[in-house]
Coordinates of C-alpha atoms and ligand atoms in Angstrom, one line a residue:
X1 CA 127.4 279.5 35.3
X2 CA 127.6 282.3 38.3
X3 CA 127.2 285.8 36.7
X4 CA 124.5 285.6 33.5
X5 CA 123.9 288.2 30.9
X6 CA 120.4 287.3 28.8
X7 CA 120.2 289.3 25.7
X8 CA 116.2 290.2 24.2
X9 CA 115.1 289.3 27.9
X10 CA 111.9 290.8 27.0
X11 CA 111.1 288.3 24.3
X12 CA 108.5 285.3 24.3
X13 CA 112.1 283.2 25.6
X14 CA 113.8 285.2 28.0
X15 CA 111.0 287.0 29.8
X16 CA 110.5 283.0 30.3
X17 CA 114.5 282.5 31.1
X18 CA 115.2 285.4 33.2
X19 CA 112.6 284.4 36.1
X20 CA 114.2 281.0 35.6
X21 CA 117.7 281.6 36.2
X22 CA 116.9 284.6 38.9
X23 CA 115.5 281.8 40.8
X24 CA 117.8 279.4 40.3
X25 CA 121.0 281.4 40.4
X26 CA 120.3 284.4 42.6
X27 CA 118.3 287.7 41.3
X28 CA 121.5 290.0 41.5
X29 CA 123.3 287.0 39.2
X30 CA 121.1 287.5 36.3
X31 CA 121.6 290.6 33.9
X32 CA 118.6 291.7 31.7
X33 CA 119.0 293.3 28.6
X34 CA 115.7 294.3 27.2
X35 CA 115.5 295.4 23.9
X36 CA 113.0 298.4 23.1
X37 CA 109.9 297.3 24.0
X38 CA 109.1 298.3 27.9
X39 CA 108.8 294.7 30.0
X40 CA 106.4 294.6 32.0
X41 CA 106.9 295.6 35.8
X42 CA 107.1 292.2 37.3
X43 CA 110.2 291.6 34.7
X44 CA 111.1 295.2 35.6
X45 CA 112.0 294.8 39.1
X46 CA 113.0 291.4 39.5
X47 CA 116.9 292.6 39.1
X48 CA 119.9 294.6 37.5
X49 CA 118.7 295.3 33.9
X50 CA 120.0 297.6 31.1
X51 CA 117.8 298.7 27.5
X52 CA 120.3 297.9 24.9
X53 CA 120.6 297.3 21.2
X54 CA 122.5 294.5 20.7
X55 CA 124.2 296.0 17.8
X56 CA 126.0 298.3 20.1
X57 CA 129.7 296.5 20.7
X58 CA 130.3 298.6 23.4
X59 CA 127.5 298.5 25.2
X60 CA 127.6 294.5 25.5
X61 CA 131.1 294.8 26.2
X62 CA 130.9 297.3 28.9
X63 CA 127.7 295.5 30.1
X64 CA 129.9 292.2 30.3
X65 CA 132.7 293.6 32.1
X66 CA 131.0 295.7 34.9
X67 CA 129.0 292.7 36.0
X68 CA 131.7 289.6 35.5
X69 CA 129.8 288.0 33.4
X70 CA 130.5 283.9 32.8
X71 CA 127.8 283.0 30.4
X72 CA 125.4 284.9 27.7
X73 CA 122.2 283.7 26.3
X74 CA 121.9 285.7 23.4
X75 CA 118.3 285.8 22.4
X76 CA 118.0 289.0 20.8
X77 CA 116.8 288.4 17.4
X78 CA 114.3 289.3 14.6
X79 CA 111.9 286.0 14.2
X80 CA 111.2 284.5 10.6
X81 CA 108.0 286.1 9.2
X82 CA 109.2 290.0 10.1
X83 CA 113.0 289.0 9.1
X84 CA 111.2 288.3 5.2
X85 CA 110.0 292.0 5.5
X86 CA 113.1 293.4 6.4
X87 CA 115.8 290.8 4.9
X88 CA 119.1 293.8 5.4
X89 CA 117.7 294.8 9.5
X90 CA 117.3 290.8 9.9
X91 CA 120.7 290.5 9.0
X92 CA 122.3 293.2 11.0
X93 CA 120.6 292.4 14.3
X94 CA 121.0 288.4 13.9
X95 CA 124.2 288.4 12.4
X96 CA 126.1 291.7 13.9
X97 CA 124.4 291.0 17.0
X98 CA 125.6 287.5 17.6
X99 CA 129.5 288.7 16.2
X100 CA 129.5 291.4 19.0
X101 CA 128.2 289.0 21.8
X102 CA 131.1 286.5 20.4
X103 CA 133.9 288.9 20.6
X104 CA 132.5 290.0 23.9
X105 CA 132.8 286.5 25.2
X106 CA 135.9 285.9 23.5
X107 CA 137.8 289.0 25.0
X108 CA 135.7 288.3 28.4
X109 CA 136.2 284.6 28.8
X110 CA 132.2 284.1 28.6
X111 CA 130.3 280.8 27.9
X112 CA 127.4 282.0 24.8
X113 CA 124.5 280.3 24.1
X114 CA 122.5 280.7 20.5
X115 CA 119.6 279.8 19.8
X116 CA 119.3 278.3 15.9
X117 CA 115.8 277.0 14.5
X118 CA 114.2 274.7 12.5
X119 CA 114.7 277.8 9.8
X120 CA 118.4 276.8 9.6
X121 CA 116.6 274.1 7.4
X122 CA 115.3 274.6 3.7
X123 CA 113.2 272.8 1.0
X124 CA 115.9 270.1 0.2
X125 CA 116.4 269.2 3.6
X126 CA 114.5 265.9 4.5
X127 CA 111.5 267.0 6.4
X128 CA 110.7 263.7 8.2
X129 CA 113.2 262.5 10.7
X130 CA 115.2 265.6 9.6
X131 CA 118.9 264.2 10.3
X132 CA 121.2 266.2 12.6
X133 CA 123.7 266.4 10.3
X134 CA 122.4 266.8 7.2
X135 CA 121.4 269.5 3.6
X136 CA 121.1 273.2 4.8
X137 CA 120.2 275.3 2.5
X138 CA 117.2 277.5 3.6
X139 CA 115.5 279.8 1.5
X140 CA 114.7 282.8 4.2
X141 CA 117.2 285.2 5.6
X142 CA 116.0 283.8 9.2
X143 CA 117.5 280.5 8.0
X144 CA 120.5 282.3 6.5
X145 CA 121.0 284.1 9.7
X146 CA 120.7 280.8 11.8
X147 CA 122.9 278.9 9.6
X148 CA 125.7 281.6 9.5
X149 CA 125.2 282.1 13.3
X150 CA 125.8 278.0 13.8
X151 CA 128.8 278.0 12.1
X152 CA 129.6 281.1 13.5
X153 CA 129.8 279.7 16.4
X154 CA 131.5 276.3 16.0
X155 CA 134.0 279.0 14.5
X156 CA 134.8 281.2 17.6
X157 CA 134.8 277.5 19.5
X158 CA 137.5 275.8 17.2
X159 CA 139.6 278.9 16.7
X160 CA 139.5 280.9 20.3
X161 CA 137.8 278.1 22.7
X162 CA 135.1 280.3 23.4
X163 CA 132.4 277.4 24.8
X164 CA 129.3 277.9 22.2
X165 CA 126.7 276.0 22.5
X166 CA 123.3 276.3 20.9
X167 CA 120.1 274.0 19.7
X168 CA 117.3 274.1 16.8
X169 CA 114.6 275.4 18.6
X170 CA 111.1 274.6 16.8
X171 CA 108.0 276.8 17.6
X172 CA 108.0 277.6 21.3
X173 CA 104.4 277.7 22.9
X174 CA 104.2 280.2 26.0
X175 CA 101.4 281.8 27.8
X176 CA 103.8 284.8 29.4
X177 CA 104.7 286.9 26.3
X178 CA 103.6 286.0 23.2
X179 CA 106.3 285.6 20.1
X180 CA 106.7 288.5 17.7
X181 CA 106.7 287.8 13.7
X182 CA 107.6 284.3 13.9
X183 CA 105.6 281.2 11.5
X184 CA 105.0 279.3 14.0
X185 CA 102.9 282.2 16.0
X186 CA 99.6 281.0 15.6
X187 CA 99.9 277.9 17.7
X188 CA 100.4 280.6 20.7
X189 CA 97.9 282.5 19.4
X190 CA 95.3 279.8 18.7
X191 CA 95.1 279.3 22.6
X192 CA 94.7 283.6 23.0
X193 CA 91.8 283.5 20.6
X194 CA 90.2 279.8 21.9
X195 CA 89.8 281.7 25.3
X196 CA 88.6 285.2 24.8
X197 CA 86.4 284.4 21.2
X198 CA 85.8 280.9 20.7
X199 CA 87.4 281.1 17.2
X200 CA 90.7 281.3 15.5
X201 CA 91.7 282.2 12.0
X202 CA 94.8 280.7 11.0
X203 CA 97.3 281.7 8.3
X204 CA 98.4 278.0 7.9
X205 CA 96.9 275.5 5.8
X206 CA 95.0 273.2 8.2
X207 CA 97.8 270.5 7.4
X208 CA 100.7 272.2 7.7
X209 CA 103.0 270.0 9.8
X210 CA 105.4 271.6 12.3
X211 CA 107.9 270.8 15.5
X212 CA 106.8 272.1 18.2
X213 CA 107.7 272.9 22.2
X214 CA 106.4 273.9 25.4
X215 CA 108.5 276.6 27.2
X216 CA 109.0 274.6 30.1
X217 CA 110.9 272.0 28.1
X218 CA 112.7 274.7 25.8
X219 CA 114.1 276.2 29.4
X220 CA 115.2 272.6 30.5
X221 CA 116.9 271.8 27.0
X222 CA 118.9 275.4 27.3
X223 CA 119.6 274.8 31.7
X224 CA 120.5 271.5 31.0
X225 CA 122.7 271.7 27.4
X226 CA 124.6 274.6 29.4
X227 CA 125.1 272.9 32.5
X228 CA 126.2 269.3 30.3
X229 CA 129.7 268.1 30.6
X230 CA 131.6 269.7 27.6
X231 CA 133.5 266.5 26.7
X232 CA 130.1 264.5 25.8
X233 CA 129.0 267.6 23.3
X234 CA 130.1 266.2 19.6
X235 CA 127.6 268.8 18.5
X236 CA 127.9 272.2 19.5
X237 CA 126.1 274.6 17.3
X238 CA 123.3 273.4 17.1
X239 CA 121.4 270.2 18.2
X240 CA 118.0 269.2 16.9
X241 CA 115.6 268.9 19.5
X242 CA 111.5 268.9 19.3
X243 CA 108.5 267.6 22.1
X244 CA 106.0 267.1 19.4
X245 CA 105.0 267.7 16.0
X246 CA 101.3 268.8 14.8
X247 CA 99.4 270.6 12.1
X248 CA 96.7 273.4 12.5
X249 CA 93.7 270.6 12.5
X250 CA 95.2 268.5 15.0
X251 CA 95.8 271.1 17.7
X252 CA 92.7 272.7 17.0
X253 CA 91.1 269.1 17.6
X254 CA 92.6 268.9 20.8
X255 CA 91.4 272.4 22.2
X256 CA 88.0 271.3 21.1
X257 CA 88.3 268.4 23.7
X258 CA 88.2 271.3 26.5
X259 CA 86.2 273.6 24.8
X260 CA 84.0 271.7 22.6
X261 CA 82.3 274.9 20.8
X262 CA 85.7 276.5 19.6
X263 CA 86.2 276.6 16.1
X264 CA 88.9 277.5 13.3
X265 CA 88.6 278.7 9.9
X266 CA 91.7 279.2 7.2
X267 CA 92.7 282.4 5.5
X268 CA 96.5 281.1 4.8
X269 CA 99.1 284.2 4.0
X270 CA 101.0 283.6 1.4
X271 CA 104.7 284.4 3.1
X272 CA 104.2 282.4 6.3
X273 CA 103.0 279.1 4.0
X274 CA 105.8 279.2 1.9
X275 CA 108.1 279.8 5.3
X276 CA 106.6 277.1 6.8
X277 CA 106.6 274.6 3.7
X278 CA 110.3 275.3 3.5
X279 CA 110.9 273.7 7.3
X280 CA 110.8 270.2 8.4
X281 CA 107.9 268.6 9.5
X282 CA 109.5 266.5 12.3
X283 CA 113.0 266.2 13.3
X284 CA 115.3 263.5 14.6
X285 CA 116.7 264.8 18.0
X286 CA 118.5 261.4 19.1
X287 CA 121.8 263.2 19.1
X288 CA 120.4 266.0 21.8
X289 CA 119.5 262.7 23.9
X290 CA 122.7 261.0 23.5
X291 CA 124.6 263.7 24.1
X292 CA 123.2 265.7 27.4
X293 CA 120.4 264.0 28.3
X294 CA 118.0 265.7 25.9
X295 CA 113.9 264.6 27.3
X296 CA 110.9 266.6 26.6
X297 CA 108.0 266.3 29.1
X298 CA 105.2 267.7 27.1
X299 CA 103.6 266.3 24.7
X300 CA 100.4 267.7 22.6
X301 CA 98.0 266.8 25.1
X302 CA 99.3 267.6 28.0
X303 CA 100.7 271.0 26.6
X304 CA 97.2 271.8 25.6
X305 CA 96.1 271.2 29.1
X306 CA 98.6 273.3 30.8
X307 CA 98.2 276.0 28.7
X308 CA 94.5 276.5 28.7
X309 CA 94.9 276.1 32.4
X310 CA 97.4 278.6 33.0
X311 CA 96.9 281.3 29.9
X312 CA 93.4 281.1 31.7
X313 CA 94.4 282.2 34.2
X314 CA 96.9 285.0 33.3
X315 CA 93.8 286.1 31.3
X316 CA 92.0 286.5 34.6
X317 CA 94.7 288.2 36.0
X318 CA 95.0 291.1 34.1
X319 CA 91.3 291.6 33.5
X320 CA 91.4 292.0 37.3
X321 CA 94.5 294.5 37.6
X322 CA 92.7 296.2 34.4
X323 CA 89.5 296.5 36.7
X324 CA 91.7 297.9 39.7
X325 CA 93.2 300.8 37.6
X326 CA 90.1 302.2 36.3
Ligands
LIG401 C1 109.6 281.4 13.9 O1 108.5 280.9 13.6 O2 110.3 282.2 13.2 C2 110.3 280.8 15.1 C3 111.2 279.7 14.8 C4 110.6 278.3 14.5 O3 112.4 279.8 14.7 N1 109.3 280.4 16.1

């Protein structure tokens, strides 16, 4: 990877990513292309950036060429919970989207990233020690979209070599940006709410059982399934891979061990339980390890830690340059 375009580099991922791979790879190496929604400045001016909908061929294409780009992480999509509310856009932007970033890279010689979900699983898939290879057959049109854009994938790799590679991201917890319409939301914004009220109201039953990852790991996983030696990769599109798994009790539990007066209450919405009922509960990502190396270094606790620590923080932060401007 030398010349990187990252697609929805405003989202809870790539405003994440983009820092990342500026660092790693050079600030003039890493295209943003922000979707909509104005980044904020620090994401702004870190390098060359463009505002485009990825639904827009020519754009990517154009985007692709005038920069040499080697390697797309596409991350541009609509998350689970708004994707049930708008089932036709969902499909356009996750499905279209992906096809236009795959004929880019196929007419440009680029390597793509996509990132799948434990959505690409449904109902009759096991949901303990969910198999790599195994029933999918979800029941949302995120899952459909994440399915279709797996095998999507393998296709372009089997039938024009384009190297796709992609895993089954569970909910991502962050402190930078938080996730947009996604079920597994409220295990961001349980931390949000800890801090600034001392309460949270969930929309999960308190036993819903989930995957879950910290965004340092979820960057490592994508860095290091990009950078792995194409020859060990039996899977390609897309591998399991999870750091933990929890329910709403157990987390909340855990916050209440550094802020002992914090409390949650239930008021579960209908859509987002049945989502989340429809998803494993813990999956088996042995194959991710085999393969390139796959090793989370968060767990629950020490996730919990961090984040307080550093949403803290970022908390304090803008309080202050909200002080400054008035
Ligand atoms: C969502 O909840 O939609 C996402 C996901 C698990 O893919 N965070």
């Amino acid at each position: 990877m030398q010349r990187i375009l990252i697609t929805g580099a405003n989202g809870q991922i790539g405003s994440e990513l983009l820092p990342e791979l500026r660092r790693r790879y050079g600030e003039e190496q890493v295209v943003a292309a922000f979707h909509k929604r104005l980044p904020d400045r620090e994401l702004l001016d870190s390098g060359p950036h463009y505002f485009v909908d990825v639904r827009d061929a020519d754009k990517v294409r154009q985007i692709v060429r005038e920069f040499r780009i080697d390697s797309i992480f596409h991350l541009a999509a609509l998350l689970s919970a708004v994707a049930e509310k708008h089932p036709q856009l969902a499909w356009d932007v996750n499905i279209n989207g992906l096809l236009n970033v795959l004929e880019t890279a196929r007419s440009q010689c680029c390597a793509v990233f996509f990132p799948s979900s434990i959505g690409a699983f449904g109902p009759q898939t096991p949901a303990v020690d969910t198999p790599q290879d195994t029933i999918q057959r979800p029941t949302t049109i995120y899952g459909v979209s994440k399915v279709s854009g797996e095998l999507l994938c393998d296709y372009y790799q089997h039938r024009y070599g384009v190297d796709t590679r992609g895993v089954r991201f569970p909910g991502l917890i962050s402190y930078r940006t938080p996730p947009g319409g996604g079920t597994t939301d409220y295990a961001v914004e349980i931390f949000h709410a800890a801090l600034t009220e001392g309460r949270y109201q969930c929309f999960l039953r308190p036993d819903t059982r989930l995957d879950m990852m910290y965004m340092p790991d979820a960057l490592q996983a994508m860095l290091c399934l990009m950078e792995a030696d194409a020859s060990r990769l039996r899977h390609r599109n897309a591998s399991n891979i999870t750091a933990m798994s929890f329910t709403p009790e157990k987390i909340a539990a855990e916050i209440q061990k550094h802020l002992p007066d914090f409390s949650i209450t239930y008021k579960v919405d209908p859509l987002r339980q049945a989502i989340a009922d429809s998803w494993p509960q813990h999956m088996d990502d042995s194959c991710a390890r085999q393969e390139w190396g796959w090793r989370p270094d968060f767990d629950l606790p020490k996730m919990v830690q961090d984040m307080l620590e550093k949403l803290a923080q970022r908390l304090q932060q803008e309080q202050h340059d909200g002080l400054d401007k008035d």
